[in-house]
Every structure is written in structure tokens, then in C-alpha cells.
PDB file of C-alpha atoms in Angstrom:
ATOM      1  CA  PRO A  17       0.890  20.931 -34.704  1.00 42.00           C
ATOM      2  CA  MET A  18       0.799  21.104 -30.880  1.00 38.00           C
ATOM      3  CA  SER A  19       2.213  24.170 -28.938  1.00 43.00           C
ATOM      4  CA  GLU A  20       5.322  23.336 -26.689  1.00 45.00           C
ATOM      5  CA  GLU A  21       2.958  24.593 -23.534  1.00 45.00           C
ATOM      6  CA  THR A  22       0.081  22.478 -24.684  1.00 46.00           C
ATOM      7  CA  THR A  23       3.022  19.342 -24.815  1.00 47.00           C
ATOM      8  CA  ASP A  24       3.766  20.136 -21.621  1.00 49.00           C
ATOM      9  CA  LYS A  25       0.542  20.223 -19.980  1.00 52.00           C
ATOM     10  CA  LYS A  26      -0.879  16.924 -21.637  1.00 54.00           C
ATOM     11  CA  GLU A  27       2.613  15.142 -20.205  1.00 65.00           C
ATOM     12  CA  THR A  28       2.116  16.712 -16.696  1.00 78.00           C
ATOM     13  CA  ALA A  29      -1.428  15.109 -16.737  1.00 85.00           C
ATOM     14  CA  ARG A  30      -0.259  11.928 -18.111  1.00 87.00           C
ATOM     15  CA  ILE A  31       1.918  12.233 -15.169  1.00 90.00           C
ATOM     16  CA  GLU A  32      -0.721  12.673 -12.397  1.00 91.00           C
ATOM     17  CA  ALA A  33      -3.026  10.183 -14.193  1.00 92.00           C
ATOM     18  CA  PHE A  34      -0.543   7.431 -13.788  1.00 93.00           C
ATOM     19  CA  SER A  35       0.200   8.370 -10.625  1.00 94.00           C
ATOM     20  CA  ASP A  36      -3.280   8.190  -9.737  1.00 94.00           C
ATOM     21  CA  GLY A  37      -4.041   4.706 -11.288  1.00 95.00           C
ATOM     22  CA  VAL A  38      -1.045   3.605  -9.325  1.00 95.00           C
ATOM     23  CA  PHE A  39      -2.456   5.206  -5.787  1.00 95.00           C
ATOM     24  CA  ALA A  40      -5.578   3.447  -6.534  1.00 94.00           C
ATOM     25  CA  ILE A  41      -4.211   0.236  -7.196  1.00 94.00           C
ATOM     26  CA  ALA A  42      -2.348   0.343  -3.913  1.00 94.00           C
ATOM     27  CA  MET A  43      -4.869   1.281  -1.806  1.00 92.00           C
ATOM     28  CA  THR A  44      -6.943  -1.515  -3.724  1.00 91.00           C
ATOM     29  CA  LEU A  45      -4.370  -4.135  -2.444  1.00 90.00           C
ATOM     30  CA  LEU A  46      -4.534  -3.443   1.034  1.00 89.00           C
ATOM     31  CA  VAL A  47      -7.624  -4.662   1.273  1.00 86.00           C
ATOM     32  CA  LEU A  48      -6.961  -8.222   0.593  1.00 82.00           C
ATOM     33  CA  GLU A  49      -5.253  -8.512   3.985  1.00 77.00           C
ATOM     34  CA  LEU A  50      -8.982  -8.526   5.466  1.00 78.00           C
ATOM     35  CA  LYS A  51      -9.476 -12.171   5.334  1.00 80.00           C
ATOM     36  CA  VAL A  52     -12.455 -13.974   6.632  1.00 77.00           C
ATOM     37  CA  PRO A  53     -12.070 -16.242   9.272  1.00 77.00           C
ATOM     38  CA  GLN A  54     -12.155 -19.840   8.736  1.00 79.00           C
ATOM     39  CA  LEU A  55     -14.111 -21.998  11.049  1.00 75.00           C
ATOM     40  CA  ASP A  56     -16.205 -24.773  11.311  1.00 76.00           C
ATOM     41  CA  GLU A  57     -19.761 -24.801   9.424  1.00 77.00           C
ATOM     42  CA  VAL A  58     -21.268 -25.367  13.599  1.00 72.00           C
ATOM     43  CA  ALA A  59     -19.287 -22.452  14.526  1.00 76.00           C
ATOM     44  CA  SER A  60     -21.589 -20.266  16.472  1.00 81.00           C
ATOM     45  CA  GLY A  61     -22.136 -16.119  16.635  1.00 82.00           C
ATOM     46  CA  THR A  62     -19.879 -15.801  19.382  1.00 83.00           C
ATOM     47  CA  GLU A  63     -17.080 -17.588  17.837  1.00 83.00           C
ATOM     48  CA  LEU A  64     -17.472 -15.828  14.948  1.00 86.00           C
ATOM     49  CA  TRP A  65     -17.326 -12.715  17.024  1.00 88.00           C
ATOM     50  CA  ILE A  66     -13.983 -13.814  18.825  1.00 87.00           C
ATOM     51  CA  ALA A  67     -12.330 -14.796  15.326  1.00 84.00           C
ATOM     52  CA  LEU A  68     -13.020 -11.549  13.867  1.00 84.00           C
ATOM     53  CA  LEU A  69     -11.851  -9.408  16.271  1.00 87.00           C
ATOM     54  CA  SER A  70      -8.554 -11.581  17.020  1.00 84.00           C
ATOM     55  CA  ARG A  71      -7.637  -9.579  13.650  1.00 83.00           C
ATOM     56  CA  TRP A  72      -7.397  -6.374  15.022  1.00 85.00           C
ATOM     57  CA  PRO A  73      -3.761  -5.910  13.828  1.00 84.00           C
ATOM     58  CA  SER A  74      -4.977  -6.398  10.224  1.00 87.00           C
ATOM     59  CA  TYR A  75      -7.976  -4.070  10.523  1.00 88.00           C
ATOM     60  CA  LEU A  76      -5.401  -1.228  12.311  1.00 89.00           C
ATOM     61  CA  ALA A  77      -2.529  -1.780   9.860  1.00 89.00           C
ATOM     62  CA  TYR A  78      -5.555  -1.508   6.801  1.00 91.00           C
ATOM     63  CA  LEU A  79      -6.600   1.642   8.468  1.00 90.00           C
ATOM     64  CA  VAL A  80      -3.048   3.271   8.916  1.00 90.00           C
ATOM     65  CA  SER A  81      -2.016   2.364   5.504  1.00 92.00           C
ATOM     66  CA  PHE A  82      -5.130   3.387   3.580  1.00 93.00           C
ATOM     67  CA  LEU A  83      -4.691   6.902   5.417  1.00 91.00           C
ATOM     68  CA  PHE A  84      -0.802   7.461   4.772  1.00 90.00           C
ATOM     69  CA  ILE A  85      -1.289   6.156   0.899  1.00 92.00           C
ATOM     70  CA  LEU A  86      -4.242   8.745   0.990  1.00 92.00           C
ATOM     71  CA  ILE A  87      -2.375  11.723   2.799  1.00 89.00           C
ATOM     72  CA  VAL A  88       0.092  10.971  -0.086  1.00 89.00           C
ATOM     73  CA  TRP A  89      -1.685  11.200  -2.506  1.00 91.00           C
ATOM     74  CA  VAL A  90      -3.510  14.187  -1.673  1.00 88.00           C
ATOM     75  CA  ASN A  91       0.265  15.779  -1.404  1.00 86.00           C
ATOM     76  CA  HIS A  92       0.749  14.338  -4.420  1.00 89.00           C
ATOM     77  CA  HIS A  93      -1.523  16.154  -5.848  1.00 87.00           C
ATOM     78  CA  ARG A  94      -0.942  19.761  -4.524  1.00 84.00           C
ATOM     79  CA  LEU A  95       2.253  19.480  -5.391  1.00 85.00           C
ATOM     80  CA  PHE A  96       1.757  19.208  -8.994  1.00 87.00           C
ATOM     81  CA  VAL A  97      -1.054  21.515  -9.028  1.00 84.00           C
ATOM     82  CA  LEU A  98       2.166  23.614  -8.889  1.00 83.00           C
ATOM     83  CA  ILE A  99       4.080  22.101 -11.811  1.00 86.00           C
ATOM     84  CA  GLY A 100       3.525  23.111 -15.511  1.00 84.00           C
ATOM     85  CA  ARG A 101       6.138  21.613 -17.265  1.00 86.00           C
ATOM     86  CA  SER A 102       7.776  18.444 -16.809  1.00 86.00           C
ATOM     87  CA  ASP A 103      11.666  16.706 -17.784  1.00 89.00           C
ATOM     88  CA  SER A 104      13.095  13.143 -17.804  1.00 90.00           C
ATOM     89  CA  ARG A 105      14.320  13.493 -14.147  1.00 92.00           C
ATOM     90  CA  LEU A 106      10.826  14.681 -12.763  1.00 92.00           C
ATOM     91  CA  LEU A 107       9.344  11.332 -14.494  1.00 93.00           C
ATOM     92  CA  PHE A 108      11.708   9.352 -13.084  1.00 95.00           C
ATOM     93  CA  LEU A 109      11.767  10.553  -9.228  1.00 95.00           C
ATOM     94  CA  ASN A 110       7.974  10.766  -9.594  1.00 95.00           C
ATOM     95  CA  GLY A 111       8.617   7.088 -10.497  1.00 95.00           C
ATOM     96  CA  LEU A 112      10.241   6.752  -7.664  1.00 95.00           C
ATOM     97  CA  ILE A 113       7.779   7.828  -5.062  1.00 95.00           C
ATOM     98  CA  LEU A 114       5.305   5.185  -7.248  1.00 95.00           C
ATOM     99  CA  LEU A 115       8.059   2.193  -6.479  1.00 95.00           C
ATOM    100  CA  VAL A 116       7.566   2.949  -2.441  1.00 95.00           C
ATOM    101  CA  VAL A 117       4.051   3.269  -3.056  1.00 95.00           C
ATOM    102  CA  THR A 118       3.414   0.321  -4.665  1.00 94.00           C
ATOM    103  CA  THR A 119       5.342  -1.687  -2.074  1.00 94.00           C
ATOM    104  CA  ILE A 120       3.156  -0.142   1.105  1.00 94.00           C
ATOM    105  CA  PRO A 121       0.550  -3.610   1.132  1.00 93.00           C
ATOM    106  CA  PHE A 122       3.566  -6.009   1.735  1.00 94.00           C
ATOM    107  CA  PRO A 123       4.654  -4.581   4.717  1.00 94.00           C
ATOM    108  CA  THR A 124       1.214  -3.768   6.085  1.00 93.00           C
ATOM    109  CA  ALA A 125       0.400  -7.660   5.943  1.00 92.00           C
ATOM    110  CA  LEU A 126       3.205  -8.213   7.605  1.00 93.00           C
ATOM    111  CA  LEU A 127       2.871  -6.175  10.084  1.00 92.00           C
ATOM    112  CA  ALA A 128      -0.964  -7.196  10.588  1.00 89.00           C
ATOM    113  CA  GLU A 129       0.273 -10.680  10.546  1.00 89.00           C
ATOM    114  CA  TYR A 130       2.956 -10.027  13.370  1.00 92.00           C
ATOM    115  CA  LEU A 131       1.815  -7.124  15.752  1.00 88.00           C
ATOM    116  CA  ASP A 132       1.371  -9.385  18.674  1.00 85.00           C
ATOM    117  CA  ARG A 133       3.914 -11.775  18.122  1.00 90.00           C
ATOM    118  CA  PRO A 134       7.582 -11.876  19.076  1.00 92.00           C
ATOM    119  CA  ALA A 135       9.070 -10.844  15.908  1.00 93.00           C
ATOM    120  CA  ALA A 136       6.578  -7.696  15.627  1.00 93.00           C
ATOM    121  CA  TRP A 137       9.885  -5.425  15.533  1.00 95.00           C
ATOM    122  CA  VAL A 138      11.155  -6.693  12.519  1.00 96.00           C
ATOM    123  CA  ALA A 139       7.720  -6.007  10.769  1.00 95.00           C
ATOM    124  CA  CYS A 140       7.460  -2.845  12.333  1.00 96.00           C
ATOM    125  CA  ALA A 141      10.866  -1.940  11.309  1.00 97.00           C
ATOM    126  CA  LEU A 142      10.099  -2.791   7.861  1.00 97.00           C
ATOM    127  CA  TYR A 143       7.007  -0.966   7.905  1.00 96.00           C
ATOM    128  CA  THR A 144       8.377   2.361   9.476  1.00 97.00           C
ATOM    129  CA  ALA A 145      11.302   1.768   6.767  1.00 97.00           C
ATOM    130  CA  THR A 146       8.530   1.957   3.541  1.00 96.00           C
ATOM    131  CA  PHE A 147       7.419   5.039   5.595  1.00 95.00           C
ATOM    132  CA  VAL A 148      11.150   6.924   5.498  1.00 96.00           C
ATOM    133  CA  LEU A 149      12.082   5.906   2.187  1.00 95.00           C
ATOM    134  CA  LEU A 150       8.720   7.564   0.838  1.00 93.00           C
ATOM    135  CA  ALA A 151       9.447  10.569   3.035  1.00 92.00           C
ATOM    136  CA  LEU A 152      12.782  10.484   1.434  1.00 94.00           C
ATOM    137  CA  SER A 153      11.355  10.433  -2.023  1.00 94.00           C
ATOM    138  CA  PHE A 154       9.040  13.101  -1.619  1.00 90.00           C
ATOM    139  CA  SER A 155      11.216  15.450  -0.499  1.00 90.00           C
ATOM    140  CA  VAL A 156      13.588  14.581  -3.042  1.00 92.00           C
ATOM    141  CA  LEU A 157      10.932  15.559  -5.895  1.00 91.00           C
ATOM    142  CA  SER A 158      10.179  18.528  -4.008  1.00 87.00           C
ATOM    143  CA  SER A 159      13.369  19.851  -3.615  1.00 88.00           C
ATOM    144  CA  TYR A 160      13.971  18.915  -7.175  1.00 90.00           C
ATOM    145  CA  ILE A 161      10.850  21.176  -8.169  1.00 87.00           C
ATOM    146  CA  SER A 162      11.773  23.943  -5.769  1.00 82.00           C
ATOM    147  CA  GLN A 163      15.425  24.243  -7.658  1.00 84.00           C
ATOM    148  CA  ASN A 164      13.854  24.101 -11.182  1.00 84.00           C
ATOM    149  CA  ASN A 165      11.362  27.227 -11.792  1.00 81.00           C
ATOM    150  CA  HIS A 166      11.168  26.119 -15.320  1.00 83.00           C
ATOM    151  CA  LEU A 167       9.160  23.479 -14.394  1.00 84.00           C
ATOM    152  CA  LEU A 168       6.751  25.594 -12.376  1.00 82.00           C
ATOM    153  CA  ILE A 169       3.824  27.384 -13.678  1.00 80.00           C
ATOM    154  CA  ARG A 170       4.457  30.228 -11.399  1.00 76.00           C
ATOM    155  CA  ASN A 171       7.336  31.326  -8.835  1.00 76.00           C
ATOM    156  CA  LEU A 172       6.971  29.669  -5.347  1.00 73.00           C
ATOM    157  CA  SER A 173       6.250  32.008  -3.268  1.00 73.00           C
ATOM    158  CA  PRO A 174       8.411  32.230   0.300  1.00 76.00           C
ATOM    159  CA  ALA A 175       5.648  31.029   2.092  1.00 77.00           C
ATOM    160  CA  GLN A 176       5.011  27.959   0.293  1.00 75.00           C
ATOM    161  CA  GLN A 177       8.934  27.431  -0.305  1.00 77.00           C
ATOM    162  CA  ALA A 178       9.026  27.362   3.424  1.00 78.00           C
ATOM    163  CA  GLY A 179       6.005  25.230   4.046  1.00 78.00           C
ATOM    164  CA  ILE A 180       7.167  22.415   1.651  1.00 80.00           C
ATOM    165  CA  THR A 181      10.712  22.686   3.416  1.00 80.00           C
ATOM    166  CA  HIS A 182       9.324  22.294   6.728  1.00 82.00           C
ATOM    167  CA  ASN A 183       6.932  19.372   5.757  1.00 83.00           C
ATOM    168  CA  GLN A 184       9.127  17.323   4.397  1.00 85.00           C
ATOM    169  CA  ARG A 185      11.835  17.788   6.918  1.00 89.00           C
ATOM    170  CA  PHE A 186       9.220  16.551   9.604  1.00 90.00           C
ATOM    171  CA  SER A 187       7.907  13.864   8.023  1.00 90.00           C
ATOM    172  CA  LEU A 188      11.557  12.424   7.232  1.00 93.00           C
ATOM    173  CA  ILE A 189      12.661  13.373  11.001  1.00 95.00           C
ATOM    174  CA  SER A 190       9.377  11.768  12.332  1.00 95.00           C
ATOM    175  CA  TYR A 191       9.073   8.183  10.618  1.00 96.00           C
ATOM    176  CA  SER A 192      12.761   8.334  11.075  1.00 96.00           C
ATOM    177  CA  ILE A 193      12.195   8.201  14.966  1.00 97.00           C
ATOM    178  CA  ALA A 194       9.170   5.784  14.675  1.00 97.00           C
ATOM    179  CA  PHE A 195      11.649   3.532  12.692  1.00 97.00           C
ATOM    180  CA  ALA A 196      14.229   4.043  15.857  1.00 97.00           C
ATOM    181  CA  LEU A 197      11.340   2.646  18.298  1.00 97.00           C
ATOM    182  CA  SER A 198      10.746  -0.348  16.253  1.00 96.00           C
ATOM    183  CA  PHE A 199      13.956  -1.758  18.036  1.00 97.00           C
ATOM    184  CA  VAL A 200      12.630  -0.666  21.233  1.00 96.00           C
ATOM    185  CA  ASN A 201       9.018  -0.917  21.511  1.00 96.00           C
ATOM    186  CA  VAL A 202       6.858  -1.868  18.516  1.00 95.00           C
ATOM    187  CA  TYR A 203       3.893  -0.489  20.226  1.00 94.00           C
ATOM    188  CA  ALA A 204       5.431   2.863  20.636  1.00 96.00           C
ATOM    189  CA  SER A 205       6.733   2.572  17.150  1.00 96.00           C
ATOM    190  CA  PHE A 206       2.801   1.883  15.525  1.00 94.00           C
ATOM    191  CA  GLY A 207       1.329   4.675  17.541  1.00 94.00           C
ATOM    192  CA  LEU A 208       3.568   7.114  16.151  1.00 95.00           C
ATOM    193  CA  CYS A 209       2.159   6.464  12.520  1.00 93.00           C
ATOM    194  CA  ILE A 210      -1.166   6.701  13.916  1.00 91.00           C
ATOM    195  CA  LEU A 211      -0.323   9.897  15.347  1.00 92.00           C
ATOM    196  CA  LEU A 212       1.393  11.076  12.648  1.00 91.00           C
ATOM    197  CA  ALA A 213      -1.064   9.994   9.703  1.00 87.00           C
ATOM    198  CA  ILE A 214      -4.052  11.731  12.528  1.00 87.00           C
ATOM    199  CA  TYR A 215      -1.401  14.929  12.132  1.00 87.00           C
ATOM    200  CA  TRP A 216      -0.821  14.650   8.412  1.00 85.00           C
ATOM    201  CA  ALA A 217      -4.640  14.656   7.659  1.00 80.00           C
ATOM    202  CA  VAL A 218      -5.595  17.398   9.965  1.00 79.00           C
ATOM    203  CA  ILE A 219      -2.666  19.602  10.935  1.00 71.00           C
ATOM    204  CA  GLY A 220      -0.661  18.888   7.926  1.00 59.00           C
ATOM    205  CA  TYR A 221      -3.034  19.027   5.390  1.00 50.00           C
ATOM    206  CA  GLU A 222      -4.703  23.080   7.114  1.00 50.00           C
ATOM    207  CA  GLN A 223      -0.573  24.271   6.861  1.00 48.00           C
ATOM    208  CA  VAL A 224      -0.412  23.513   3.186  1.00 47.00           C
ATOM    209  CA  SER A 225      -3.647  24.864   2.492  1.00 45.00           C
ATOM    210  CA  LYS A 226      -2.871  28.218   4.330  1.00 49.00           C
ATOM    211  CA  ALA A 227       0.495  28.020   2.297  1.00 45.00           C
ATOM    212  CA  ASP A 228      -0.818  28.420  -1.070  1.00 47.00           C
ATOM    213  CA  ALA A 229      -3.373  31.089  -0.077  1.00 41.00           C
TER     214      ALA A 229
END
């Protein structure tokens, strides 16, 4: 018969494997927005270059969203390294994160299509709102784990607890600011998203590593 500890570890591994699959699918769907320009058969190389360059919003939105999903996957992985057991509430809270992650390709495509148009603020608002929802869902999962030590492999150190709390609070506040900016200046809002992606990819990752040490 399988022990309780073995069952818990197997359930946790299945959560991570299922989540990894969802992250991979969401990342793959992003590339579908990178479409080949439709030109006449006699179009010159210059015309093709111009057509390709005119789709810069698609390339930029793709890169930012791909990096964002990658960062979320890294943080998700590092969080689940600390988890040794699961329960129904943990499964649903993790599912909430995956729900938001799978929606990212849609606002990405919307922003890529309308970034250089008058209606860009609507697309940018939906884009940044998705990030706010993801930060909120991640914060709820992190808080639930922190308050239920029986799910953890070992209790969190004060440094780990403070690091997780700081990162989730900073993420929620900063993406909320990006959402508010979308109603004022689309490029400032999207620019903040780019800066935050760079921050989480470099500085934020180092902070988490130091907290885990």
C-alpha cells in the first residue's frame, strides 16, 4: 500500500506537471500572433521589410508576454519546491492562476493589433488588467500556503516569508499602476510592463534566490 507521504508527493508532482503543460501551451499560443505579411507575388524585398517592420507591436507584445509567462512559471516552480502536500483548496487556487495564464494570448493579440491605433487604451487596459489578476491570484495562493504550514516541506524562514510577501505586494501595486496609466498614456503603461518584466527577470529572481538560500 502507498503511504500518505508518497501519495502527497505524487499529487504535488501531478500539480506541477499539469501546470507546466498549461504554461507551455500558453507560451506556444503567443507565437500564433506573429503572422506572415500578405503581399502581392511581385512585391519587392523592400516592401516586405516595410511590412515586417510595420508589425512591430506584434513582436513587442509577444516578447513581453512570453517573458512574463516565463517569469510566472519560474516563480510558480520555486514556490512549489517548498510544498510537500496538497489539498483541494490548493488545487483550486493553483487552477485560478492557470485560468489567468491561459487568457494572456488574447489580450496580447488585442494589444498587438491596436497599440498604434486610437483605441489602444482599451487594449492596454485589458492587457494590464490580466497582469493585475495574475498578481492577485498568485498572492492569494502564496498567502494560503504561508498560513498552512502542514502543506510545506519545512516551515518558511523569516527571510523567505518576508521575501514572498514583498514580491507579491510589489507586483500587485506595480501592475495596478500600469493598469491606471493605460487610461492616461498607453505607451507609459506598456513601458512600465516592459520595465517590470526586466525587473522580475533580473533583480526579482536574485531576491528570491537570496531568500531561499
